[in-house]
mmCIF file of C-alpha atoms in Angstrom:
data_model
loop_
_atom_site.group_PDB
_atom_site.id
_atom_site.type_symbol
_atom_site.label_atom_id
_atom_site.label_comp_id
_atom_site.label_asym_id
_atom_site.label_seq_id
_atom_site.Cartn_x
_atom_site.Cartn_y
_atom_site.Cartn_z
ATOM 1 C CA MET A 258 90.723 109.508 89.855
ATOM 2 C CA ASP A 259 93.746 110.996 91.658
ATOM 3 C CA ALA A 260 94.387 108.221 94.217
ATOM 4 C CA ALA A 261 96.900 110.181 96.294
ATOM 5 C CA LYS A 262 94.446 113.110 96.613
ATOM 6 C CA MET A 263 91.581 110.751 97.404
ATOM 7 C CA VAL A 264 93.475 109.059 100.164
ATOM 8 C CA THR A 265 94.535 112.370 101.757
ATOM 9 C CA GLU A 266 90.932 113.626 101.675
ATOM 10 C CA LEU A 267 89.439 110.440 103.072
ATOM 11 C CA VAL A 268 91.936 110.329 105.906
ATOM 12 C CA ALA A 269 91.176 113.987 106.794
ATOM 13 C CA TRP A 270 87.416 113.230 106.575
ATOM 14 C CA LEU A 271 87.690 110.286 108.903
ATOM 15 C CA GLN A 272 89.650 112.300 111.424
ATOM 16 C CA GLU A 273 87.147 115.198 111.251
ATOM 17 C CA GLU A 274 84.068 112.998 111.608
ATOM 18 C CA VAL A 275 85.477 110.874 114.471
ATOM 19 C CA HIS A 276 86.462 114.102 116.276
ATOM 20 C CA ARG A 277 83.068 115.625 115.627
ATOM 21 C CA ALA A 278 81.474 112.576 117.284
ATOM 22 C CA GLY A 279 83.660 113.038 120.385
ATOM 23 C CA ALA A 280 85.274 109.609 119.673
ATOM 24 C CA ARG A 281 88.924 108.585 119.897
ATOM 25 C CA GLY A 282 89.519 106.258 116.971
ATOM 26 C CA ALA A 283 88.188 103.547 114.690
ATOM 27 C CA VAL A 284 87.139 99.882 114.622
ATOM 28 C CA VAL A 285 86.943 98.076 111.257
ATOM 29 C CA GLY A 286 86.017 94.507 110.506
ATOM 30 C CA LEU A 287 88.675 92.658 108.435
ATOM 31 C CA SER A 288 87.021 90.156 106.132
ATOM 32 C CA GLY A 289 90.074 89.259 104.015
ATOM 33 C CA GLY A 290 88.683 91.213 101.083
ATOM 34 C CA ILE A 291 89.798 94.357 99.257
ATOM 35 C CA ASP A 292 87.203 96.806 100.665
ATOM 36 C CA SER A 293 87.993 96.101 104.318
ATOM 37 C CA ALA A 294 91.714 96.164 103.544
ATOM 38 C CA VAL A 295 91.421 99.637 101.983
ATOM 39 C CA VAL A 296 89.335 100.953 104.826
ATOM 40 C CA ALA A 297 91.755 99.492 107.394
ATOM 41 C CA ALA A 298 94.670 101.180 105.605
ATOM 42 C CA LEU A 299 92.809 104.520 105.675
ATOM 43 C CA CYS A 300 91.977 104.157 109.375
ATOM 44 C CA ARG A 301 95.566 103.217 110.190
ATOM 45 C CA ARG A 302 96.685 106.446 108.601
ATOM 46 C CA ALA A 303 93.969 108.497 110.259
ATOM 47 C CA PHE A 304 94.404 107.037 113.745
ATOM 48 C CA PRO A 305 97.889 105.481 114.087
ATOM 49 C CA ASP A 306 97.448 104.819 117.799
ATOM 50 C CA ASN A 307 93.710 104.376 118.038
ATOM 51 C CA CYS A 308 92.681 101.864 115.400
ATOM 52 C CA LEU A 309 91.550 98.269 115.831
ATOM 53 C CA GLY A 310 90.781 95.524 113.326
ATOM 54 C CA LEU A 311 88.392 92.691 114.142
ATOM 55 C CA ILE A 312 88.558 89.301 112.491
ATOM 56 C CA MET A 313 85.211 87.565 113.026
ATOM 57 C CA PRO A 314 84.997 84.099 111.312
ATOM 58 C CA CYS A 315 81.566 82.531 111.422
ATOM 59 C CA HIS A 316 81.686 79.127 109.719
ATOM 60 C CA SER A 317 83.930 80.937 107.214
ATOM 61 C CA ASP A 318 86.442 79.783 104.736
ATOM 62 C CA PRO A 319 89.742 79.580 106.740
ATOM 63 C CA ALA A 320 91.527 81.301 103.832
ATOM 64 C CA ASP A 321 89.511 84.472 104.491
ATOM 65 C CA ALA A 322 90.696 84.722 108.088
ATOM 66 C CA GLY A 323 94.198 84.040 106.824
ATOM 67 C CA ASP A 324 93.912 86.900 104.319
ATOM 68 C CA ALA A 325 92.564 89.165 107.084
ATOM 69 C CA ARG A 326 95.639 88.331 109.213
ATOM 70 C CA LEU A 327 97.812 89.046 106.177
ATOM 71 C CA VAL A 328 96.285 92.542 105.874
ATOM 72 C CA ALA A 329 96.721 93.163 109.582
ATOM 73 C CA ARG A 330 100.412 92.188 109.513
ATOM 74 C CA HIS A 331 100.959 94.229 106.345
ATOM 75 C CA LEU A 332 99.427 97.351 107.978
ATOM 76 C CA GLU A 333 100.870 96.560 111.479
ATOM 77 C CA LEU A 334 97.337 96.898 112.708
ATOM 78 C CA PRO A 335 96.325 95.649 116.156
ATOM 79 C CA VAL A 336 93.629 92.988 115.808
ATOM 80 C CA VAL A 337 91.230 90.971 117.984
ATOM 81 C CA GLU A 338 89.870 87.715 116.622
ATOM 82 C CA VAL A 339 86.401 86.632 117.734
ATOM 83 C CA VAL A 340 85.190 83.259 116.458
ATOM 84 C CA LEU A 341 81.399 83.431 116.159
ATOM 85 C CA ASP A 342 80.672 79.800 115.235
ATOM 86 C CA GLY A 343 79.286 78.805 118.619
ATOM 87 C CA VAL A 344 76.984 81.726 119.146
ATOM 88 C CA TYR A 345 75.703 81.401 115.548
ATOM 89 C CA ASP A 346 75.000 77.711 116.103
ATOM 90 C CA GLN A 347 73.007 78.465 119.225
ATOM 91 C CA LEU A 348 71.023 81.201 117.465
ATOM 92 C CA VAL A 349 70.199 78.964 114.496
ATOM 93 C CA LEU A 350 68.994 76.227 116.847
ATOM 94 C CA LEU A 351 66.933 78.716 118.862
ATOM 95 C CA LEU A 352 65.315 80.254 115.766
ATOM 96 C CA THR A 353 64.673 77.182 113.698
ATOM 97 C CA GLY A 354 64.607 74.307 116.150
ATOM 98 C CA LYS A 355 67.247 72.589 113.979
ATOM 99 C CA PRO A 356 71.039 72.455 114.352
ATOM 100 C CA TYR A 357 73.249 74.381 111.975
ATOM 101 C CA ALA A 358 73.834 72.452 108.711
ATOM 102 C CA ALA A 359 76.749 73.563 106.561
ATOM 103 C CA GLY A 360 75.092 72.765 103.258
ATOM 104 C CA ARG A 361 71.797 74.545 104.016
ATOM 105 C CA ARG A 362 71.339 77.722 101.943
ATOM 106 C CA SER A 363 69.080 80.297 103.533
ATOM 107 C CA LEU A 364 69.489 84.027 103.123
ATOM 108 C CA ALA A 365 67.719 84.670 106.424
ATOM 109 C CA LEU A 366 70.183 82.471 108.248
ATOM 110 C CA ALA A 367 73.169 83.721 106.221
ATOM 111 C CA ASN A 368 72.274 87.286 107.193
ATOM 112 C CA LEU A 369 72.698 86.406 110.853
ATOM 113 C CA LYS A 370 76.443 86.355 110.301
ATOM 114 C CA PRO A 371 76.941 90.034 109.419
ATOM 115 C CA ARG A 372 74.432 91.014 112.156
ATOM 116 C CA LEU A 373 76.486 89.137 114.768
ATOM 117 C CA ARG A 374 79.561 90.870 113.417
ATOM 118 C CA MET A 375 77.848 94.234 113.692
ATOM 119 C CA MET A 376 77.136 93.558 117.393
ATOM 120 C CA THR A 377 80.794 92.490 117.943
ATOM 121 C CA LEU A 378 82.126 95.658 116.238
ATOM 122 C CA TYR A 379 79.944 97.921 118.353
ATOM 123 C CA PHE A 380 80.935 96.184 121.584
ATOM 124 C CA HIS A 381 84.575 96.896 120.955
ATOM 125 C CA ALA A 382 83.844 100.394 119.643
ATOM 126 C CA ASN A 383 81.823 101.205 122.775
ATOM 127 C CA GLU A 384 84.526 99.782 125.046
ATOM 128 C CA ARG A 385 87.104 102.180 123.481
ATOM 129 C CA ASN A 386 84.954 105.172 122.484
ATOM 130 C CA TYR A 387 85.748 104.431 118.811
ATOM 131 C CA LEU A 388 83.412 104.657 115.799
ATOM 132 C CA VAL A 389 82.600 101.638 113.566
ATOM 133 C CA ILE A 390 83.929 102.277 110.082
ATOM 134 C CA GLY A 391 81.987 100.466 107.336
ATOM 135 C CA THR A 392 83.502 98.940 104.236
ATOM 136 C CA GLY A 393 80.631 99.236 101.754
ATOM 137 C CA ASN A 394 81.382 100.808 98.378
ATOM 138 C CA ARG A 395 79.162 102.677 95.939
ATOM 139 C CA SER A 396 78.597 99.652 93.737
ATOM 140 C CA GLU A 397 77.235 97.519 96.579
ATOM 141 C CA LEU A 398 75.268 100.296 98.264
ATOM 142 C CA ALA A 399 73.548 101.306 94.992
ATOM 143 C CA VAL A 400 71.935 97.910 94.460
ATOM 144 C CA GLY A 401 71.469 97.054 98.106
ATOM 145 C CA TYR A 402 74.134 94.375 98.230
ATOM 146 C CA PHE A 403 74.621 94.527 101.947
ATOM 147 C CA THR A 404 72.780 93.267 105.016
ATOM 148 C CA LYS A 405 70.491 95.771 106.750
ATOM 149 C CA TYR A 406 71.717 96.194 110.368
ATOM 150 C CA GLY A 407 74.570 93.915 109.500
ATOM 151 C CA ASP A 408 77.473 95.258 107.429
ATOM 152 C CA GLY A 409 75.167 98.201 106.778
ATOM 153 C CA GLY A 410 75.086 98.957 110.507
ATOM 154 C CA VAL A 411 78.044 101.344 110.770
ATOM 155 C CA ASP A 412 78.938 104.946 111.712
ATOM 156 C CA LEU A 413 80.983 106.042 108.687
ATOM 157 C CA LEU A 414 81.253 104.784 105.099
ATOM 158 C CA PRO A 415 84.484 106.233 103.585
ATOM 159 C CA LEU A 416 84.160 104.214 100.310
ATOM 160 C CA ALA A 417 80.448 105.086 99.671
ATOM 161 C CA ASN A 418 81.232 107.357 96.718
ATOM 162 C CA LEU A 419 83.711 104.981 95.034
ATOM 163 C CA VAL A 420 82.818 102.159 92.681
ATOM 164 C CA LYS A 421 84.640 98.853 93.001
ATOM 165 C CA SER A 422 87.186 99.669 90.288
ATOM 166 C CA GLN A 423 88.102 102.919 92.136
ATOM 167 C CA VAL A 424 88.530 100.976 95.360
ATOM 168 C CA ARG A 425 90.939 98.749 93.516
ATOM 169 C CA GLU A 426 92.868 101.839 92.353
ATOM 170 C CA LEU A 427 93.173 102.942 95.980
ATOM 171 C CA ALA A 428 94.335 99.442 97.011
ATOM 172 C CA ARG A 429 97.143 99.572 94.510
ATOM 173 C CA TYR A 430 98.153 103.088 95.559
ATOM 174 C CA LEU A 431 98.121 101.984 99.177
ATOM 175 C CA ARG A 432 100.367 98.990 98.181
ATOM 176 C CA LEU A 433 98.135 96.354 99.685
ATOM 177 C CA PRO A 434 99.065 92.736 99.056
ATOM 178 C CA GLU A 435 98.472 91.625 95.487
ATOM 179 C CA ARG A 436 96.570 88.533 96.670
ATOM 180 C CA ILE A 437 93.969 90.816 98.319
ATOM 181 C CA ILE A 438 93.612 93.086 95.213
ATOM 182 C CA THR A 439 93.007 90.259 92.790
ATOM 183 C CA LYS A 440 90.890 88.014 95.033
ATOM 184 C CA ALA A 441 87.252 87.425 93.808
ATOM 185 C CA PRO A 442 84.977 89.515 96.041
ATOM 186 C CA SER A 443 82.748 87.495 98.334
ATOM 187 C CA ALA A 444 80.494 88.252 101.290
ATOM 188 C CA GLY A 445 81.235 84.750 102.590
ATOM 189 C CA LEU A 446 77.606 83.938 103.137
ATOM 190 C CA TRP A 447 78.216 80.269 102.183
ATOM 191 C CA ALA A 448 80.895 78.079 100.635
ATOM 192 C CA GLY A 449 81.746 79.160 97.087
ATOM 193 C CA GLN A 450 79.578 82.286 97.211
ATOM 194 C CA THR A 451 80.810 85.347 95.240
ATOM 195 C CA ASP A 452 79.476 88.843 94.979
ATOM 196 C CA GLU A 453 79.067 88.789 91.240
ATOM 197 C CA GLY A 454 77.392 85.374 91.297
ATOM 198 C CA GLU A 455 74.982 86.478 93.967
ATOM 199 C CA MET A 456 74.148 89.792 92.231
ATOM 200 C CA GLY A 457 73.933 88.302 88.766
ATOM 201 C CA LEU A 458 76.076 91.189 87.502
ATOM 202 C CA THR A 459 79.738 91.799 87.049
ATOM 203 C CA TYR A 460 81.306 94.762 88.820
ATOM 204 C CA GLU A 461 82.586 95.898 85.445
ATOM 205 C CA VAL A 462 79.061 96.350 84.079
ATOM 206 C CA LEU A 463 77.707 97.779 87.362
ATOM 207 C CA ASP A 464 80.529 100.292 87.767
ATOM 208 C CA HIS A 465 80.213 101.434 84.116
ATOM 209 C CA TYR A 466 76.491 101.985 84.594
ATOM 210 C CA LEU A 467 76.973 103.936 87.895
ATOM 211 C CA LEU A 468 79.652 106.151 86.305
ATOM 212 C CA THR A 469 78.065 106.698 82.871
ATOM 213 C CA GLY A 470 74.425 105.620 83.000
ATOM 214 C CA GLU A 471 75.156 103.143 80.253
ATOM 215 C CA ALA A 472 74.610 99.317 80.289
ATOM 216 C CA PRO A 473 73.172 96.613 78.086
ATOM 217 C CA PRO A 474 69.348 96.834 78.284
ATOM 218 C CA ALA A 475 68.913 93.668 80.433
ATOM 219 C CA ALA A 476 71.654 94.718 82.850
ATOM 220 C CA LYS A 477 70.301 98.263 83.088
ATOM 221 C CA GLU A 478 66.808 96.926 83.884
ATOM 222 C CA LYS A 479 68.211 94.592 86.551
ATOM 223 C CA ILE A 480 70.292 97.321 88.190
ATOM 224 C CA GLU A 481 67.417 99.787 88.296
ATOM 225 C CA ALA A 482 65.069 97.137 89.748
ATOM 226 C CA MET A 483 67.672 96.194 92.426
ATOM 227 C CA THR A 484 68.133 99.872 93.306
ATOM 228 C CA ALA A 485 64.398 100.440 93.665
ATOM 229 C CA CYS A 486 63.813 97.273 95.742
ATOM 230 C CA SER A 487 66.653 98.126 98.125
ATOM 231 C CA ALA A 488 65.762 101.778 98.666
ATOM 232 C CA HIS A 489 64.629 101.000 102.252
ATOM 233 C CA LYS A 490 68.155 99.911 103.088
ATOM 234 C CA ARG A 491 69.629 103.301 102.270
ATOM 235 C CA ARG A 492 67.387 105.432 104.435
ATOM 236 C CA LEU A 493 66.356 105.839 108.042
ATOM 237 C CA PRO A 494 63.062 104.132 109.016
ATOM 238 C CA LEU A 495 60.099 106.031 107.702
ATOM 239 C CA VAL A 496 57.788 107.873 110.099
ATOM 240 C CA PRO A 497 54.223 108.968 109.451
ATOM 241 C CA PRO A 498 53.931 112.408 107.823
ATOM 242 C CA PHE A 499 51.461 113.570 110.447
#
């Protein structure tokens, strides 16, 4: 991949699509991870005066918010920090009748976090006539490793055709902080959670399969099953054919 050419083309695409929508700029959520850092860097180039980063901790590891601030400082990107702990606690109590418990592992409850972030991103986007720029990459999108109407609820997905290893190439070309580039990817759903642990696959194996169609039999079977089961996440709601 020619990283310089890819960056130029993605920046031009972002500008074109935002203009086509009649919008003025871009909002991106900063998680402290590599994908959001790359997207923020692209948006900063595309909209130097009309780009906003949001840091939205929700019972998150404080190190993630620290890394998000590091990226914002590195890019000289304006940011707004919205702490979602309190509203999350109220929602958990309302839905379950029980107070939030840090050690409780529930995917349904964990998915509330990215959905609250989606609402927050769209509030700030609507206030400014910006579009919400998503951070999902091809590897995650292919197997459905994102929350429907959470981090999947966005307007544009500039990294959707790039596997994780290619995103890392862009990060190095963009000279993002080394700490961000080498950090273990995590959706931050609960303490100690990692993308690879949650998927049961390494990005190396997944990327190789997506680029070549080749993988060990068990991994190939798992990837194809995940792709099939998550098909509903990658399409608009179905309507009757009559």
